[in-house]
Amino acid sequence: MSSELYDSFIADYYDESPVVQGRLQDVAFYRDAAREFGDPVLELGCGTGRITMALAEAGKRVTGLDVSERMLERAVQKRAALRVEARERVHLVQGDMTRFELGDTFRLIIIPFRPFQHLLEVQHQVHCLECVRKHLAPGGRLILDVFQTDAERMHDPVHHREEVISEYSTRDGRQVRISERVAAFHRAEQRNDVEMIFSVEHPDGRKERLVFAWTLRYFFRYEVEHLLARCGFRVAALYGDFDRTAIRDESPEMIFVAESR
Ligand SMILES: C[S@@+](CC[C@H](N)C(=O)[O-])C[C@H]1O[C@@H](n2cnc3c(N)ncnc32)[C@H](O)[C@@H]1O
């Protein structure tokens, strides 16, 4: 499915990017959730293990599943750097979140930082939720976050223009500027083709322009509630941000905590 997408330069830039580094609140949120609902935890779309490793360090047994070999290679390196006890709590699996069979059940299944928005077709979303349901222990919870869709980002041509979202230097001395643009709107399909453009200047002066082009699926609140209901879940809580505030018009997130019906 989306494997080729992250099996690219993005795996090397992911962890150091301020876009990712700035996301500390979600790590704390998922750590608290693991304390509340218990382990083992399954993280779908675990990527480089940003959340996976934090949960293992907090004493939880975690399985991280991702389709991308290169993202998982990073996760393997990060696992190797953990203390032995934490390291032994992490299990990494290459797989597709729309069709997996792990032969185990989990107290908590999480889908942090948008992997669900890579599932463009309703059938893929349903297959993913069906797999989740099979892997959930009795009384367990599913938590997934998607952004709350801003209507203006669905059509306003101003978003076709590149907008700089971050500038930073990497540990090995590359200067990086990240900008973003919407290449195309597909309102009928609830998709945007998005480009994240990395303008890189290497320490030897060489310049490079790398484009991470992907299609995101945006969701609406009641669509997700219906989708969850269709797949046998009930929404136990819905937050508008990682501080657990209720969802409001201006909330950046839609964080669904669901349980089996
Ligand atoms: C934005 S990253 C999030 C990574 C991690 N959860 C985090 O919070 O940093 C999205 C991840 O979803 C993964 N992904 C996309 N589609 C997937 C699929 N069908 N099955 C498994 N992983 C998938 C990508 O490979 C990528 O690592």
GROMACS .gro file of C-alpha atoms and ligand atoms in nm:
model
  288
    1MET     CA    1   0.000   0.000   0.000
    2SER     CA    2   0.176   0.314   0.120
    3SER     CA    3   0.509   0.136   0.167
    4GLU     CA    4   0.701   0.314  -0.110
    5LEU     CA    5   0.588   0.648   0.026
    6TYR     CA    6   0.790   0.631   0.348
    7ASP     CA    7   1.062   0.408   0.198
    8SER     CA    8   1.219   0.728   0.076
    9PHE     CA    9   1.432   1.019   0.199
   10ILE     CA   10   1.157   1.105   0.448
   11ALA     CA   11   1.265   0.822   0.680
   12ASP     CA   12   1.603   0.994   0.723
   13TYR     CA   13   1.452   1.337   0.791
   14TYR     CA   14   1.150   1.233   1.000
   15ASP     CA   15   1.284   1.231   1.357
   16GLU     CA   16   1.493   1.547   1.335
   17SER     CA   17   1.221   1.752   1.170
   18PRO     CA   18   1.079   2.023   1.403
   19VAL     CA   19   0.735   1.928   1.270
   20VAL     CA   20   0.778   1.595   1.449
   21GLN     CA   21   1.002   1.713   1.734
   22GLY     CA   22   0.741   1.968   1.837
   23ARG     CA   23   0.485   1.697   1.897
   24LEU     CA   24   0.549   1.629   2.265
   25GLN     CA   25   0.192   1.651   2.384
   26ASP     CA   26   0.080   1.344   2.192
   27VAL     CA   27   0.361   1.136   2.344
   28ALA     CA   28   0.246   1.231   2.696
   29PHE     CA   29  -0.116   1.166   2.600
   30TYR     CA   30  -0.045   0.813   2.471
   31ARG     CA   31   0.179   0.742   2.772
   32ASP     CA   32  -0.109   0.836   3.005
   33ALA     CA   33  -0.350   0.625   2.799
   34ALA     CA   34  -0.121   0.323   2.834
   35ARG     CA   35  -0.112   0.381   3.212
   36GLU     CA   36  -0.491   0.401   3.220
   37PHE     CA   37  -0.581   0.112   2.990
   38GLY     CA   38  -0.277  -0.110   3.041
   39ASP     CA   39  -0.063  -0.321   2.814
   40PRO     CA   40   0.021  -0.491   2.589
   41VAL     CA   41  -0.015  -0.202   2.348
   42LEU     CA   42  -0.027  -0.228   1.969
   43GLU     CA   43   0.075   0.080   1.772
   44LEU     CA   44  -0.038   0.078   1.408
   45GLY     CA   45   0.175   0.289   1.174
   46CYS     CA   46   0.449   0.314   1.438
   47GLY     CA   47   0.700   0.463   1.193
   48THR     CA   48   1.038   0.525   1.354
   49GLY     CA   49   0.898   0.432   1.695
   50ARG     CA   50   0.860   0.784   1.836
   51ILE     CA   51   0.566   0.675   2.054
   52THR     CA   52   0.657   0.306   2.074
   53MET     CA   53   0.989   0.372   2.250
   54ALA     CA   54   0.834   0.622   2.493
   55LEU     CA   55   0.577   0.362   2.600
   56ALA     CA   56   0.843   0.094   2.642
   57GLU     CA   57   1.048   0.332   2.855
   58ALA     CA   58   0.737   0.391   3.066
   59GLY     CA   59   0.730   0.016   3.138
   60LYS     CA   60   0.475  -0.099   2.879
   61ARG     CA   61   0.501  -0.394   2.643
   62VAL     CA   62   0.450  -0.256   2.292
   63THR     CA   63   0.420  -0.402   1.946
   64GLY     CA   64   0.483  -0.150   1.668
   65LEU     CA   65   0.354  -0.234   1.321
   66ASP     CA   66   0.442  -0.040   1.009
   67VAL     CA   67   0.441  -0.108   0.638
   68SER     CA   68   0.761   0.087   0.567
   69GLU     CA   69   1.092  -0.096   0.585
   70ARG     CA   70   1.295   0.223   0.612
   71MET     CA   71   1.087   0.370   0.892
   72LEU     CA   72   1.116   0.039   1.076
   73GLU     CA   73   1.494   0.034   1.026
   74ARG     CA   74   1.504   0.360   1.222
   75ALA     CA   75   1.282   0.208   1.489
   76VAL     CA   76   1.518  -0.090   1.517
   77GLN     CA   77   1.809   0.150   1.575
   78LYS     CA   78   1.614   0.337   1.841
   79ARG     CA   79   1.516   0.015   2.014
   80ALA     CA   80   1.883  -0.089   2.023
   81ALA     CA   81   1.963   0.233   2.209
   82LEU     CA   82   1.711   0.165   2.489
   83ARG     CA   83   1.799   0.020   2.828
   84VAL     CA   84   1.784  -0.361   2.818
   85GLU     CA   85   1.459  -0.390   3.016
   86ALA     CA   86   1.283  -0.139   2.789
   87ARG     CA   87   1.434  -0.290   2.476
   88GLU     CA   88   1.291  -0.630   2.561
   89ARG     CA   89   0.942  -0.482   2.583
   90VAL     CA   90   0.942  -0.367   2.217
   91HIS     CA   91   0.836  -0.591   1.934
   92LEU     CA   92   0.849  -0.451   1.578
   93VAL     CA   93   0.658  -0.599   1.287
   94GLN     CA   94   0.644  -0.508   0.921
   95GLY     CA   95   0.283  -0.526   0.808
   96ASP     CA   96  -0.012  -0.349   0.659
   97MET     CA   97  -0.262  -0.208   0.909
   98THR     CA   98  -0.549  -0.297   0.677
   99ARG     CA   99  -0.467  -0.670   0.690
  100PHE     CA  100  -0.269  -0.807   0.978
  101GLU     CA  101  -0.294  -1.114   1.196
  102LEU     CA  102  -0.065  -1.110   1.498
  103GLY     CA  103  -0.215  -1.405   1.687
  104ASP     CA  104  -0.241  -1.193   2.003
  105THR     CA  105  -0.475  -0.947   2.171
  106PHE     CA  106  -0.398  -0.605   2.318
  107ARG     CA  107  -0.542  -0.392   2.597
  108LEU     CA  108  -0.476  -0.079   2.395
  109ILE     CA  109  -0.443  -0.025   2.019
  110ILE     CA  110  -0.331   0.319   1.906
  111ILE     CA  111  -0.297   0.487   1.566
  112PRO     CA  112  -0.103   0.807   1.644
  113PHE     CA  113  -0.016   1.095   1.412
  114ARG     CA  114  -0.226   1.027   1.106
  115PRO     CA  115  -0.154   0.677   0.969
  116PHE     CA  116  -0.532   0.639   0.941
  117GLN     CA  117  -0.531   0.938   0.703
  118HIS     CA  118  -0.320   0.733   0.464
  119LEU     CA  119  -0.614   0.495   0.419
  120LEU     CA  120  -0.780   0.661   0.124
  121GLU     CA  121  -1.061   0.415   0.057
  122VAL     CA  122  -1.350   0.343   0.293
  123GLN     CA  123  -1.284  -0.030   0.237
  124HIS     CA  124  -0.928   0.011   0.370
  125GLN     CA  125  -1.053   0.202   0.674
  126VAL     CA  126  -1.313  -0.068   0.742
  127HIS     CA  127  -1.057  -0.348   0.700
  128CYS     CA  128  -0.824  -0.172   0.941
  129LEU     CA  129  -1.095  -0.131   1.205
  130GLU     CA  130  -1.203  -0.495   1.159
  131CYS     CA  131  -0.845  -0.608   1.221
  132VAL     CA  132  -0.828  -0.381   1.527
  133ARG     CA  133  -1.146  -0.532   1.668
  134LYS     CA  134  -1.007  -0.886   1.631
  135HIS     CA  135  -0.691  -0.787   1.817
  136LEU     CA  136  -0.857  -0.601   2.104
  137ALA     CA  137  -0.867  -0.776   2.442
  138PRO     CA  138  -1.205  -0.768   2.622
  139GLY     CA  139  -1.253  -0.421   2.773
  140GLY     CA  140  -0.966  -0.284   2.561
  141ARG     CA  141  -0.956   0.052   2.387
  142LEU     CA  142  -0.870   0.184   2.041
  143ILE     CA  143  -0.736   0.540   2.020
  144LEU     CA  144  -0.682   0.715   1.691
  145ASP     CA  145  -0.609   1.076   1.609
  146VAL     CA  146  -0.688   1.264   1.291
  147PHE     CA  147  -0.685   1.640   1.244
  148GLN     CA  148  -1.011   1.829   1.259
  149THR     CA  149  -1.072   1.933   0.899
  150ASP     CA  150  -1.056   2.304   0.832
  151ALA     CA  151  -1.303   2.375   0.550
  152GLU     CA  152  -1.079   2.643   0.401
  153ARG     CA  153  -0.795   2.390   0.352
  154MET     CA  154  -1.030   2.187   0.133
  155HIS     CA  155  -1.051   2.438  -0.148
  156ASP     CA  156  -0.877   2.774  -0.095
  157PRO     CA  157  -0.626   2.825  -0.381
  158VAL     CA  158  -0.400   3.015  -0.140
  159HIS     CA  159  -0.282   2.671  -0.024
  160HIS     CA  160  -0.140   2.592  -0.371
  161ARG     CA  161   0.140   2.833  -0.285
  162GLU     CA  162   0.443   2.697  -0.100
  163GLU     CA  163   0.445   2.807   0.262
  164VAL     CA  164   0.758   2.770   0.474
  165ILE     CA  165   0.673   2.579   0.789
  166SER     CA  166   1.016   2.519   0.938
  167GLU     CA  167   1.388   2.585   0.907
  168TYR     CA  168   1.652   2.397   1.102
  169SER     CA  169   1.995   2.238   1.088
  170THR     CA  170   2.057   1.868   1.131
  171ARG     CA  171   2.315   1.720   1.368
  172ASP     CA  172   2.542   1.646   1.071
  173GLY     CA  173   2.530   2.006   0.950
  174ARG     CA  174   2.266   2.015   0.677
  175GLN     CA  175   2.053   2.330   0.657
  176VAL     CA  176   1.693   2.232   0.591
  177ARG     CA  177   1.391   2.440   0.499
  178ILE     CA  178   1.056   2.263   0.489
  179SER     CA  179   0.768   2.413   0.300
  180GLU     CA  180   0.429   2.274   0.227
  181ARG     CA  181   0.164   2.313  -0.041
  182VAL     CA  182  -0.155   2.150  -0.155
  183ALA     CA  183  -0.093   2.033  -0.512
  184ALA     CA  184  -0.456   1.939  -0.579
  185PHE     CA  185  -0.791   1.935  -0.403
  186HIS     CA  186  -1.029   1.642  -0.452
  187ARG     CA  187  -1.330   1.746  -0.253
  188ALA     CA  188  -1.559   1.470  -0.378
  189GLU     CA  189  -1.309   1.211  -0.252
  190GLN     CA  190  -1.222   1.408   0.066
  191ARG     CA  191  -0.856   1.404  -0.035
  192ASN     CA  192  -0.580   1.658  -0.079
  193ASP     CA  193  -0.261   1.589  -0.271
  194VAL     CA  194   0.001   1.745  -0.046
  195GLU     CA  195   0.369   1.820  -0.100
  196MET     CA  196   0.627   1.871   0.172
  197ILE     CA  197   0.929   2.022   0.007
  198PHE     CA  198   1.269   1.984   0.174
  199SER     CA  199   1.525   2.234   0.046
  200VAL     CA  200   1.854   2.106   0.176
  201GLU     CA  201   2.199   2.262   0.176
  202HIS     CA  202   2.470   2.009   0.258
  203PRO     CA  203   2.788   2.097   0.451
  204ASP     CA  204   2.987   2.076   0.121
  205GLY     CA  205   2.756   2.341  -0.033
  206ARG     CA  206   2.557   2.096  -0.247
  207LYS     CA  207   2.190   2.188  -0.272
  208GLU     CA  208   1.901   1.948  -0.303
  209ARG     CA  209   1.524   1.975  -0.334
  210LEU     CA  210   1.339   1.670  -0.206
  211VAL     CA  211   0.963   1.637  -0.237
  212PHE     CA  212   0.750   1.418  -0.016
  213ALA     CA  213   0.428   1.403  -0.215
  214TRP     CA  214   0.135   1.220  -0.070
  215THR     CA  215  -0.242   1.212  -0.065
  216LEU     CA  216  -0.416   1.267   0.263
  217ARG     CA  217  -0.770   1.166   0.339
  218TYR     CA  218  -0.953   1.411   0.561
  219PHE     CA  219  -1.236   1.314   0.791
  220PHE     CA  220  -1.532   1.469   0.964
  221ARG     CA  221  -1.638   1.398   1.319
  222TYR     CA  222  -1.960   1.209   1.256
  223GLU     CA  223  -1.813   1.023   0.961
  224VAL     CA  224  -1.558   0.868   1.197
  225GLU     CA  225  -1.827   0.797   1.455
  226HIS     CA  226  -2.036   0.618   1.191
  227LEU     CA  227  -1.732   0.431   1.063
  228LEU     CA  228  -1.650   0.313   1.415
  229ALA     CA  229  -2.012   0.210   1.475
  230ARG     CA  230  -2.018   0.018   1.146
  231CYS     CA  231  -1.713  -0.177   1.262
  232GLY     CA  232  -1.855  -0.264   1.605
  233PHE     CA  233  -1.717   0.019   1.819
  234ARG     CA  234  -1.867   0.276   2.049
  235VAL     CA  235  -1.703   0.616   2.107
  236ALA     CA  236  -1.612   0.628   2.478
  237ALA     CA  237  -1.449   0.973   2.455
  238LEU     CA  238  -1.367   1.234   2.194
  239TYR     CA  239  -1.105   1.504   2.251
  240GLY     CA  240  -1.019   1.813   2.049
  241ASP     CA  241  -0.657   1.814   2.159
  242PHE     CA  242  -0.400   1.611   2.350
  243ASP     CA  243  -0.476   1.801   2.673
  244ARG     CA  244  -0.808   1.611   2.668
  245THR     CA  245  -1.022   1.920   2.618
  246ALA     CA  246  -1.359   1.859   2.456
  247ILE     CA  247  -1.382   1.912   2.082
  248ARG     CA  248  -1.475   2.266   1.977
  249ASP     CA  249  -1.490   2.460   1.648
  250GLU     CA  250  -1.125   2.563   1.669
  251SER     CA  251  -0.986   2.231   1.799
  252PRO     CA  252  -0.690   2.110   1.594
  253GLU     CA  253  -0.748   1.740   1.655
  254MET     CA  254  -1.016   1.474   1.667
  255ILE     CA  255  -0.894   1.206   1.908
  256PHE     CA  256  -1.131   0.912   1.931
  257VAL     CA  257  -1.122   0.669   2.222
  258ALA     CA  258  -1.334   0.371   2.121
  259GLU     CA  259  -1.436   0.042   2.277
  260SER     CA  260  -1.603  -0.266   2.133
  261ARG     CA  261  -1.982  -0.265   2.156
  262LIG     C1  262   0.320   1.027   1.001
  262LIG     S1  263   0.388   0.869   1.025
  262LIG     C2  264   0.344   0.839   1.197
  262LIG     C3  265   0.447   0.752   1.267
  262LIG     C4  266   0.428   0.737   1.417
  262LIG     N1  267   0.299   0.685   1.452
  262LIG     C5  268   0.450   0.868   1.491
  262LIG     O1  269   0.360   0.911   1.563
  262LIG     O2  270   0.557   0.928   1.476
  262LIG     C6  271   0.275   0.763   0.938
  262LIG     C7  272   0.321   0.618   0.935
  262LIG     O3  273   0.212   0.538   0.888
  262LIG     C8  274   0.267   0.431   0.814
  262LIG     N2  275   0.163   0.371   0.729
  262LIG     C9  276   0.096   0.428   0.626
  262LIG     N3  277   0.010   0.340   0.573
  262LIG    C10  278   0.023   0.224   0.642
  262LIG    C11  279  -0.037   0.097   0.635
  262LIG     N4  280  -0.130   0.070   0.543
  262LIG     N5  281   0.000   0.001   0.722
  262LIG    C12  282   0.097   0.027   0.815
  262LIG     N6  283   0.159   0.146   0.827
  262LIG    C13  284   0.122   0.244   0.742
  262LIG    C14  285   0.379   0.495   0.735
  262LIG     O4  286   0.471   0.400   0.684
  262LIG    C15  287   0.438   0.590   0.840
  262LIG     O5  288   0.544   0.529   0.910
   0.00000   0.00000   0.00000
